[in-house]
Short mmCIF file of C-alpha atoms and ligand atoms in Angstrom, two decimals:
data_model
loop_
_atom_site.label_atom_id
_atom_site.label_comp_id
_atom_site.label_asym_id
_atom_site.label_seq_id
_atom_site.Cartn_x
_atom_site.Cartn_y
_atom_site.Cartn_z
CA MET A 179 159.57 207.62 152.41
CA LYS A 180 157.82 208.20 155.75
CA LYS A 181 159.02 206.07 158.66
CA ILE A 182 156.58 203.85 160.53
CA TYR A 183 156.13 203.54 164.29
CA LEU A 184 154.27 200.30 165.12
CA GLU A 185 153.11 199.49 168.65
CA THR A 186 151.54 196.14 169.54
CA PHE A 187 149.01 195.38 172.27
CA GLY A 188 147.63 192.01 173.38
CA CYS A 189 148.40 188.37 172.72
CA GLN A 190 151.05 186.40 170.80
CA MET A 191 148.74 186.37 167.77
CA ASN A 192 149.06 190.16 167.62
CA VAL A 193 152.84 189.96 168.05
CA LEU A 194 152.95 187.65 165.04
CA ASP A 195 150.56 189.88 163.03
CA SER A 196 152.82 192.87 163.71
CA GLU A 197 155.85 190.91 162.55
CA LEU A 198 154.06 189.99 159.31
CA VAL A 199 152.84 193.56 158.76
CA ARG A 200 156.36 194.82 159.28
CA GLY A 201 157.84 192.30 156.83
CA GLN A 202 155.18 193.14 154.25
CA LEU A 203 155.77 196.90 154.47
CA GLU A 204 159.57 196.61 154.63
CA ALA A 205 159.46 194.59 151.40
CA LEU A 206 157.74 197.62 149.84
CA GLY A 207 160.51 199.97 150.99
CA TYR A 208 159.02 201.34 154.20
CA GLN A 209 161.36 201.80 157.15
CA PHE A 210 160.41 201.34 160.79
CA THR A 211 161.49 203.44 163.76
CA PRO A 212 161.12 202.86 167.51
CA ASP A 213 160.89 206.66 167.93
CA LEU A 214 157.27 207.87 167.85
CA ASP A 215 158.31 211.49 167.25
CA ALA A 216 160.43 210.56 164.21
CA ALA A 217 157.59 208.62 162.54
CA GLY A 218 155.39 209.93 159.72
CA ILE A 219 153.06 206.93 160.03
CA VAL A 220 151.83 205.64 163.39
CA LEU A 221 150.16 202.22 163.56
CA TYR A 222 148.62 200.69 166.67
CA ASN A 223 147.99 196.93 166.48
CA THR A 224 145.22 196.65 169.04
CA CYS A 225 143.53 194.17 171.36
CA SER A 226 139.85 194.19 172.41
CA VAL A 227 139.86 191.38 174.95
CA ARG A 228 139.89 193.81 177.91
CA GLU A 229 138.72 197.38 178.21
CA HIS A 230 142.01 198.39 179.80
CA SER A 231 143.91 197.60 176.60
CA GLU A 232 141.47 199.59 174.45
CA ASN A 233 141.71 202.54 176.87
CA LYS A 234 145.48 202.62 176.42
CA VAL A 235 145.03 202.95 172.65
CA ARG A 236 142.37 205.66 173.06
CA SER A 237 144.71 207.62 175.27
CA ARG A 238 147.55 207.35 172.72
CA LEU A 239 145.19 208.43 169.93
CA GLY A 240 144.12 211.40 172.08
CA LEU A 241 147.74 212.52 172.39
CA LEU A 242 148.29 212.20 168.64
CA LYS A 243 145.31 214.45 167.88
CA LYS A 244 147.26 217.47 169.08
CA ARG A 245 150.29 216.51 166.98
CA LYS A 246 148.14 216.01 163.90
CA GLY A 247 146.91 219.60 164.34
CA THR A 248 150.43 220.90 163.70
CA GLU A 249 151.51 218.02 161.44
CA PRO A 250 148.58 217.31 159.09
CA GLU A 251 150.69 214.93 156.95
CA LEU A 252 150.99 212.49 159.86
CA VAL A 253 149.18 209.21 159.04
CA ILE A 254 147.50 207.43 161.96
CA GLY A 255 146.22 203.87 161.65
CA VAL A 256 144.41 201.51 164.01
CA ILE A 257 144.79 197.86 163.04
CA GLY A 258 143.78 194.60 164.72
CA CYS A 259 140.84 193.65 166.92
CA MET A 260 139.81 197.12 168.15
CA ALA A 261 139.51 198.33 164.56
CA GLU A 262 137.27 195.38 163.71
CA ARG A 263 135.19 195.65 166.89
CA ASP A 264 134.66 199.41 166.83
CA GLY A 265 134.28 199.60 163.05
CA VAL A 266 133.80 202.74 161.00
CA GLY A 267 132.12 204.42 163.99
CA MET A 268 135.67 205.02 165.22
CA LEU A 269 136.54 206.94 162.06
CA LYS A 270 133.50 209.17 162.61
CA ARG A 271 134.36 209.83 166.26
CA LEU A 272 138.10 210.25 165.67
CA ALA A 273 138.49 212.33 162.54
CA HIS A 274 142.29 212.40 162.92
CA VAL A 275 142.52 208.60 162.45
CA ASP A 276 143.28 207.86 158.79
CA LEU A 277 142.82 204.13 158.50
CA LEU A 278 141.29 201.07 160.12
CA CYS A 279 142.27 197.51 159.26
CA GLY A 280 140.81 194.40 160.94
CA PRO A 281 142.99 191.36 161.76
CA GLY A 282 141.44 189.37 158.92
CA GLU A 283 142.28 192.06 156.36
CA LEU A 284 145.92 192.84 157.11
CA ASP A 285 147.02 191.82 153.61
CA LYS A 286 145.23 194.99 152.44
CA LEU A 287 147.25 197.36 154.63
CA PRO A 288 149.70 198.51 151.89
CA THR A 289 146.75 199.39 149.63
CA LEU A 290 145.06 201.30 152.45
CA LEU A 291 148.22 203.32 153.06
CA ASP A 292 148.56 204.08 149.33
CA ASN A 293 144.94 205.22 149.23
CA VAL A 294 145.43 207.49 152.24
CA PHE A 295 148.43 209.15 150.54
CA ARG A 296 146.63 209.44 147.21
CA THR A 297 143.22 210.65 148.39
CA ARG A 298 143.90 212.05 151.89
CA ARG A 299 140.62 210.43 152.89
CA GLN A 300 139.93 207.92 155.64
CA GLN A 301 140.21 204.25 154.60
CA ALA A 302 138.91 201.02 156.18
CA ALA A 303 139.23 197.28 155.52
CA LEU A 304 137.03 195.31 157.91
CA ALA A 305 135.57 191.82 157.65
CA GLY A 306 132.26 192.88 159.28
CA ASN A 307 129.95 189.97 159.93
CA THR A 308 131.02 188.11 156.84
CA SER A 309 134.24 186.27 156.32
CA ARG A 310 135.83 185.72 152.96
CA ARG A 311 137.67 182.69 154.28
CA SER A 312 136.77 179.02 154.28
CA ALA A 313 137.35 176.61 157.17
CA THR A 314 140.27 174.98 155.42
CA LEU A 315 142.56 176.96 153.19
CA GLY A 316 143.07 175.63 149.71
CA ALA A 317 145.52 177.12 147.27
CA ALA A 318 147.55 179.76 149.05
CA GLU A 319 147.51 182.02 146.04
CA GLU A 320 143.76 182.37 146.44
CA ASP A 321 144.06 183.80 149.90
CA GLY A 322 145.85 187.09 150.55
CA LEU A 323 146.11 186.47 154.29
CA GLU A 324 147.79 183.12 153.70
CA LEU A 325 150.21 184.88 151.36
CA LEU A 326 150.93 187.34 154.16
CA ASP A 327 151.92 184.42 156.43
CA LEU A 328 154.00 182.89 153.65
CA SER A 329 155.69 186.18 152.73
CA ARG A 330 157.31 186.40 156.15
CA SER A 331 160.85 187.76 155.97
CA PHE A 332 163.62 185.61 157.44
CA SER A 333 166.61 187.75 158.22
CA ALA A 334 169.72 185.84 159.31
CA SER A 335 171.21 189.07 160.67
CA GLU A 336 168.26 189.65 162.98
CA SER A 337 168.59 186.22 164.52
CA ARG A 338 165.74 185.16 166.78
CA TYR A 339 165.78 182.02 168.82
CA GLN A 340 162.04 181.94 169.39
CA ALA A 341 159.40 182.33 166.69
CA TYR A 342 155.63 182.02 166.33
CA VAL A 343 153.89 180.17 163.52
CA ARG A 344 150.13 180.48 163.10
CA VAL A 345 148.31 177.21 162.43
CA VAL A 346 144.67 178.17 163.07
CA ARG A 347 143.08 181.56 162.54
CA GLY A 348 139.88 182.70 164.26
CA CYS A 349 137.64 180.83 166.69
CA ASN A 350 134.26 179.06 166.55
CA LYS A 351 133.64 178.67 170.27
CA PHE A 352 131.73 181.87 171.11
CA CYS A 353 132.41 181.92 174.84
CA THR A 354 129.88 184.48 176.01
CA TYR A 355 132.46 186.98 177.35
CA CYS A 356 134.85 186.95 174.40
CA VAL A 357 135.16 189.24 171.37
CA VAL A 358 137.64 187.09 169.44
CA PRO A 359 135.13 185.18 167.24
CA HIS A 360 133.63 188.58 166.34
CA THR A 361 136.96 190.25 165.52
CA ARG A 362 138.99 187.37 164.06
CA GLY A 363 136.19 185.44 162.40
CA PRO A 364 135.68 181.67 162.12
CA GLU A 365 138.37 179.02 162.53
CA VAL A 366 140.53 178.42 159.48
CA SER A 367 143.31 175.81 159.43
CA ARG A 368 146.41 176.46 157.34
CA PRO A 369 147.83 173.78 155.01
CA PRO A 370 150.38 171.55 156.82
CA GLU A 371 152.85 171.94 153.94
CA SER A 372 152.88 175.75 154.41
CA ILE A 373 153.41 175.37 158.16
CA ILE A 374 156.29 172.90 157.72
CA GLU A 375 157.92 175.10 155.08
CA GLU A 376 157.64 178.14 157.35
CA ALA A 377 159.17 176.18 160.25
CA ARG A 378 162.08 175.02 158.05
CA ARG A 379 162.81 178.57 156.96
CA LEU A 380 162.65 179.88 160.54
CA VAL A 381 165.05 177.17 161.73
CA ALA A 382 167.41 177.95 158.82
CA ALA A 383 167.32 181.59 159.99
CA GLY A 384 168.35 180.57 163.52
CA ALA A 385 165.13 179.74 165.40
CA LEU A 386 165.61 177.12 168.14
CA GLU A 387 162.06 177.15 169.43
CA ILE A 388 158.80 177.47 167.51
CA THR A 389 155.44 178.07 169.14
CA LEU A 390 152.41 177.10 167.07
CA LEU A 391 149.57 179.56 167.56
CA GLY A 392 145.83 179.20 167.49
CA GLN A 393 143.05 180.55 169.67
CA THR A 394 141.92 176.91 169.91
CA VAL A 395 145.06 175.30 168.54
CA ASN A 396 143.93 171.70 169.16
CA HIS A 397 140.98 172.27 166.79
CA TYR A 398 143.44 172.28 163.89
CA HIS A 399 142.29 170.02 161.08
CA PHE A 400 143.12 170.32 157.43
CA GLU A 401 140.98 168.66 154.78
CA HIS A 402 143.16 167.82 151.78
CA ALA A 403 141.93 167.74 148.22
CA PHE A 404 140.53 164.36 147.17
CA ALA A 405 143.24 161.83 146.28
CA SER A 406 142.63 158.75 144.16
CA GLY A 407 142.69 155.45 146.08
CA PRO A 408 142.04 151.79 145.18
CA GLY A 409 138.28 152.16 145.71
CA GLY A 410 137.95 155.60 144.09
CA PRO A 411 138.57 159.13 145.43
CA MET A 412 139.67 159.24 149.07
CA LYS A 413 139.38 162.09 151.49
CA ARG A 414 142.49 162.83 153.56
CA ARG A 415 142.63 164.86 156.73
CA THR A 416 145.50 166.09 158.90
CA SER A 417 144.64 166.37 162.59
CA PHE A 418 146.53 168.48 165.11
CA ALA A 419 148.26 165.38 166.53
CA GLN A 420 149.38 164.43 162.99
CA LEU A 421 150.57 167.98 162.30
CA LEU A 422 152.69 167.96 165.49
CA GLU A 423 154.23 164.61 164.61
CA ARG A 424 154.92 165.62 161.00
CA LEU A 425 156.58 168.85 162.09
CA HIS A 426 158.68 167.03 164.66
CA GLU A 427 159.86 164.50 162.06
CA SER A 428 160.20 166.89 159.09
CA VAL A 429 162.25 169.55 160.88
CA PRO A 430 164.77 167.54 162.94
CA GLU A 431 166.98 170.62 163.46
CA LEU A 432 164.21 172.30 165.47
CA ALA A 433 165.24 172.01 169.12
CA ARG A 434 161.88 172.79 170.74
CA LEU A 435 158.31 172.81 169.54
CA ARG A 436 155.39 174.09 171.63
CA PHE A 437 151.84 175.25 171.06
CA VAL A 438 149.21 177.54 172.61
CA THR A 439 146.29 177.84 173.41
CA SER A 440 144.36 174.59 173.84
CA PHE A 441 140.62 174.31 174.36
CA PRO A 442 139.70 171.76 177.08
CA ALA A 443 136.47 170.40 175.60
CA ASP A 444 137.99 168.84 172.50
CA PHE A 445 141.48 167.84 173.58
CA GLY A 446 142.17 164.30 172.37
CA ASP A 447 144.55 161.77 173.90
CA ASP A 448 146.16 161.40 170.45
CA ILE A 449 147.80 164.81 171.03
CA LEU A 450 149.05 163.72 174.46
CA GLN A 451 150.47 160.52 172.97
CA VAL A 452 152.39 162.48 170.33
CA MET A 453 153.70 164.80 173.06
CA ALA A 454 154.86 161.80 175.07
CA GLY A 455 156.55 160.17 172.06
CA CYS A 456 158.34 163.17 170.52
CA ASN A 457 161.26 164.29 172.65
CA ARG A 458 161.56 167.78 171.12
CA ILE A 459 157.94 168.74 171.81
CA CYS A 460 157.90 170.71 175.07
CA LYS A 461 155.97 168.98 177.83
CA TYR A 462 153.84 172.06 178.40
CA LEU A 463 150.10 172.54 178.04
CA HIS A 464 148.29 175.85 178.37
CA ILE A 465 144.71 174.77 178.96
CA PRO A 466 142.46 177.51 180.38
CA ALA A 467 139.68 176.47 182.78
CA GLN A 468 138.29 180.02 183.31
CA SER A 469 136.17 179.00 186.33
CA GLY A 470 135.85 176.25 188.91
CA SER A 471 132.06 176.57 189.10
CA ASN A 472 129.93 174.48 186.75
CA ARG A 473 127.17 177.11 186.91
CA ILE A 474 129.55 179.85 185.73
CA LEU A 475 131.15 177.60 183.08
CA LYS A 476 127.68 177.05 181.65
CA MET A 477 127.00 180.80 181.59
CA MET A 478 130.35 181.24 179.86
CA ASN A 479 129.33 178.63 177.23
CA ARG A 480 132.61 176.79 177.72
CA GLY A 481 131.15 173.38 176.90
CA TYR A 482 132.77 171.30 179.67
CA SER A 483 132.33 170.68 183.37
CA VAL A 484 134.91 171.06 186.12
CA GLU A 485 135.00 167.27 186.45
CA GLU A 486 135.71 166.84 182.71
CA TYR A 487 138.45 169.47 182.93
CA GLN A 488 140.05 167.72 185.89
CA GLY A 489 139.83 164.43 183.98
CA LEU A 490 141.85 166.01 181.16
CA LEU A 491 144.54 167.24 183.57
CA GLU A 492 144.72 163.75 185.09
CA ARG A 493 145.11 162.13 181.62
CA ALA A 494 147.73 164.70 180.61
CA ARG A 495 149.80 163.95 183.73
CA ARG A 496 149.43 160.20 183.25
CA ILE A 497 150.22 160.06 179.50
CA VAL A 498 152.94 162.76 179.54
CA PRO A 499 154.88 162.29 182.80
CA GLY A 500 156.43 165.52 184.05
CA ILE A 501 154.13 167.73 181.96
CA ALA A 502 153.81 171.35 183.11
CA LEU A 503 150.28 172.74 183.00
CA ALA A 504 149.21 176.37 182.73
CA GLY A 505 145.74 177.84 183.16
CA ASP A 506 143.63 180.98 182.80
CA MET A 507 140.98 182.09 185.29
CA ILE A 508 138.39 184.85 185.15
CA VAL A 509 137.15 186.24 188.47
CA GLY A 510 134.03 188.35 188.92
CA PHE A 511 132.04 186.94 186.00
CA PRO A 512 128.40 188.19 186.25
CA THR A 513 126.53 186.67 189.23
CA GLU A 514 129.70 184.97 190.56
CA THR A 515 129.01 184.33 194.26
CA GLU A 516 131.55 183.77 197.01
CA GLU A 517 130.73 180.07 196.73
CA ASP A 518 131.43 180.07 192.96
CA TYR A 519 134.67 181.90 193.58
CA GLN A 520 135.77 179.43 196.27
CA LEU A 521 135.29 176.64 193.72
CA SER A 522 137.68 178.49 191.37
CA ALA A 523 140.19 178.91 194.19
CA LYS A 524 139.90 175.17 194.93
CA LEU A 525 140.47 174.30 191.27
CA VAL A 526 143.59 176.48 191.08
CA ALA A 527 144.94 174.98 194.31
CA GLU A 528 144.32 171.42 193.10
CA SER A 529 145.51 171.91 189.52
CA ARG A 530 149.01 172.97 190.60
CA TYR A 531 149.62 174.99 187.45
CA LYS A 532 153.16 175.98 186.56
CA ASN A 533 151.63 179.37 185.90
CA CYS A 534 148.12 180.74 185.73
CA PHE A 535 146.91 183.94 184.06
CA ILE A 536 144.22 185.54 186.22
CA PHE A 537 141.88 188.23 184.93
CA LYS A 538 139.06 190.33 186.31
CA TYR A 539 135.94 190.02 184.15
CA SER A 540 135.70 192.91 181.71
CA ALA A 541 132.35 193.39 179.94
CA ARG A 542 133.04 193.75 176.22
CA PRO A 543 130.70 195.39 173.71
CA GLY A 544 129.41 192.97 171.09
CA THR A 545 129.53 189.89 173.34
CA LEU A 546 126.58 187.83 174.51
CA ALA A 547 127.57 188.28 178.16
CA ILE A 548 127.23 192.07 178.05
CA ARG A 549 123.76 191.77 176.52
CA ARG A 550 122.53 188.96 178.72
CA PHE A 551 124.16 189.32 182.15
CA PRO A 552 124.58 192.36 184.42
CA ASP A 553 128.21 193.13 185.34
CA ASP A 554 127.13 192.91 188.97
CA VAL A 555 130.25 191.89 190.89
CA PRO A 556 131.68 195.09 192.45
CA ASP A 557 135.17 196.03 191.32
CA GLU A 558 136.62 195.74 194.88
CA VAL A 559 135.32 192.17 195.07
CA LYS A 560 136.85 191.35 191.66
CA ARG A 561 140.14 192.86 192.83
CA ASP A 562 140.14 190.92 196.13
CA ARG A 563 139.39 187.64 194.34
CA ASN A 564 142.08 188.37 191.77
CA ASN A 565 144.65 189.04 194.51
CA HIS A 566 143.62 185.98 196.49
CA LEU A 567 143.95 183.71 193.45
CA LEU A 568 147.35 185.24 192.64
CA HIS A 569 148.43 184.53 196.19
CA ILE A 570 147.44 180.85 195.87
CA GLN A 571 149.17 180.53 192.50
CA ASN A 572 152.35 182.30 193.65
CA ALA A 573 152.70 179.85 196.54
CA ILE A 574 152.34 176.92 194.09
CA CYS A 575 154.91 178.48 191.72
CA GLN A 576 157.39 178.79 194.58
CA GLU A 577 156.90 175.16 195.56
CA LEU A 578 157.33 173.98 191.95
CA ASN A 579 160.40 176.17 191.50
CA ARG A 580 161.93 174.79 194.70
CA GLU A 581 161.57 171.27 193.25
CA LEU A 582 164.01 172.34 190.51
CA ILE A 583 166.76 173.18 192.99
CA GLY A 584 169.66 170.81 192.43
CA GLN A 585 168.42 169.67 189.01
CA THR A 586 170.18 170.35 185.71
CA VAL A 587 167.74 171.35 182.97
CA PRO A 588 168.24 172.75 179.45
CA VAL A 589 167.52 176.49 179.37
CA LEU A 590 166.81 178.64 176.32
CA CYS A 591 168.37 182.09 176.74
CA GLN A 592 166.14 184.53 174.89
CA GLY A 593 167.85 187.84 175.61
CA PRO A 594 169.77 189.98 178.04
CA SER A 595 166.94 190.57 180.54
CA GLY A 596 167.70 188.99 183.91
CA TRP A 597 164.11 187.77 184.19
CA VAL A 598 163.53 186.18 180.79
CA ARG A 599 164.13 182.46 180.91
CA ALA A 600 162.33 179.28 180.01
CA THR A 601 163.01 175.65 180.90
CA ASP A 602 162.22 172.70 178.65
CA SER A 603 158.60 172.65 179.79
S1 SF4 B 152 137.81 179.68 172.90
FE1 SF4 B 152 136.43 181.15 173.90
S2 SF4 B 152 137.85 182.51 175.04
FE2 SF4 B 152 139.10 181.42 173.52
S3 SF4 B 152 139.16 182.79 171.73
FE3 SF4 B 152 137.46 181.35 171.40
S4 SF4 B 152 135.64 182.42 172.20
FE4 SF4 B 152 137.45 183.48 173.03
#
């Protein structure tokens, strides 16, 4: 059987998708290789959030075109967000690409590969503008993507101390600059029982830390089937705070539980109270602000003001003493003035994040921002603002790190790299 080379771009959600794809194909007898030249099937699991990431994939596909000329049996697949965003147009432009599979259709990948071998014709599985999924998953057997999550392989020999578990798929927020709601579809919450079972199996296979994943993880809510109560049928719902607490109590062997990424507008104090009360939930909150200017936040359709965001950080620090906060910032959003930017710099300086991910605005096809707003901040200005914000954040990181000198804290060793380390928060 042909060997598969799989390369992953983008966020933790893609890392998890690649792991699930790998488990699914290995169960069918496929083998994986880290050597591109030794592979008969090449899969790129792609990200569309920034143009830079898509350009990397285009360049790799360009290099493979030559190889396909001399090796026509080579199978090339593009999976993930770029496949969904670009759609079948990509197959027309790049005749040497054999298959496309969107992130909401990954359970169909084995069938697509079979069809490519059988027919030698291009294949695609894309959600398009419709989604076959409902906001809350019911019976797992009805949903192939849920089965993909559940079919995860747990190898004791390949022991991993850190693992991801998806709790919410997709996103309903439609921030004007973002492709995710278009590529990953609407929010869908997984059943709590499936999540707890997956966590138990990961811990049994050696995981010490589990990170729950969702684009807007705090939006998690699962509507259970009606149960009979004293006054007739009762509706039951599991909120994100309840899910966290249940996981913490149901999997006592799990040393550390964390979650990313939270959306500021709908972050309830109930979650903070659970974090404060459960000693194995990491006191860490990744809560992106994206801008310190209310005018820009409105253009981004973020749904909160700077003052509301700061109120959340204040509550988090009060309810969960010692909490470490992390942020995201975009610089150079359309029409961002020096004054807007200075407000972002002020917010970063005042928030004292443990770490902050800073990005230059990248206009993405298919988003509202590209249609509605000119990408009018020159690249040099974006770069200068990016560097300035990094400078502010680096100084804060150094101060926070210096506060740890002389303290003894638990550390999770994740691997041999001298730079990979994580404290309890
Ligand atoms: S919350 Fe906004 S930025 Fe985050 S994935 Fe959803 S649309 Fe994109």
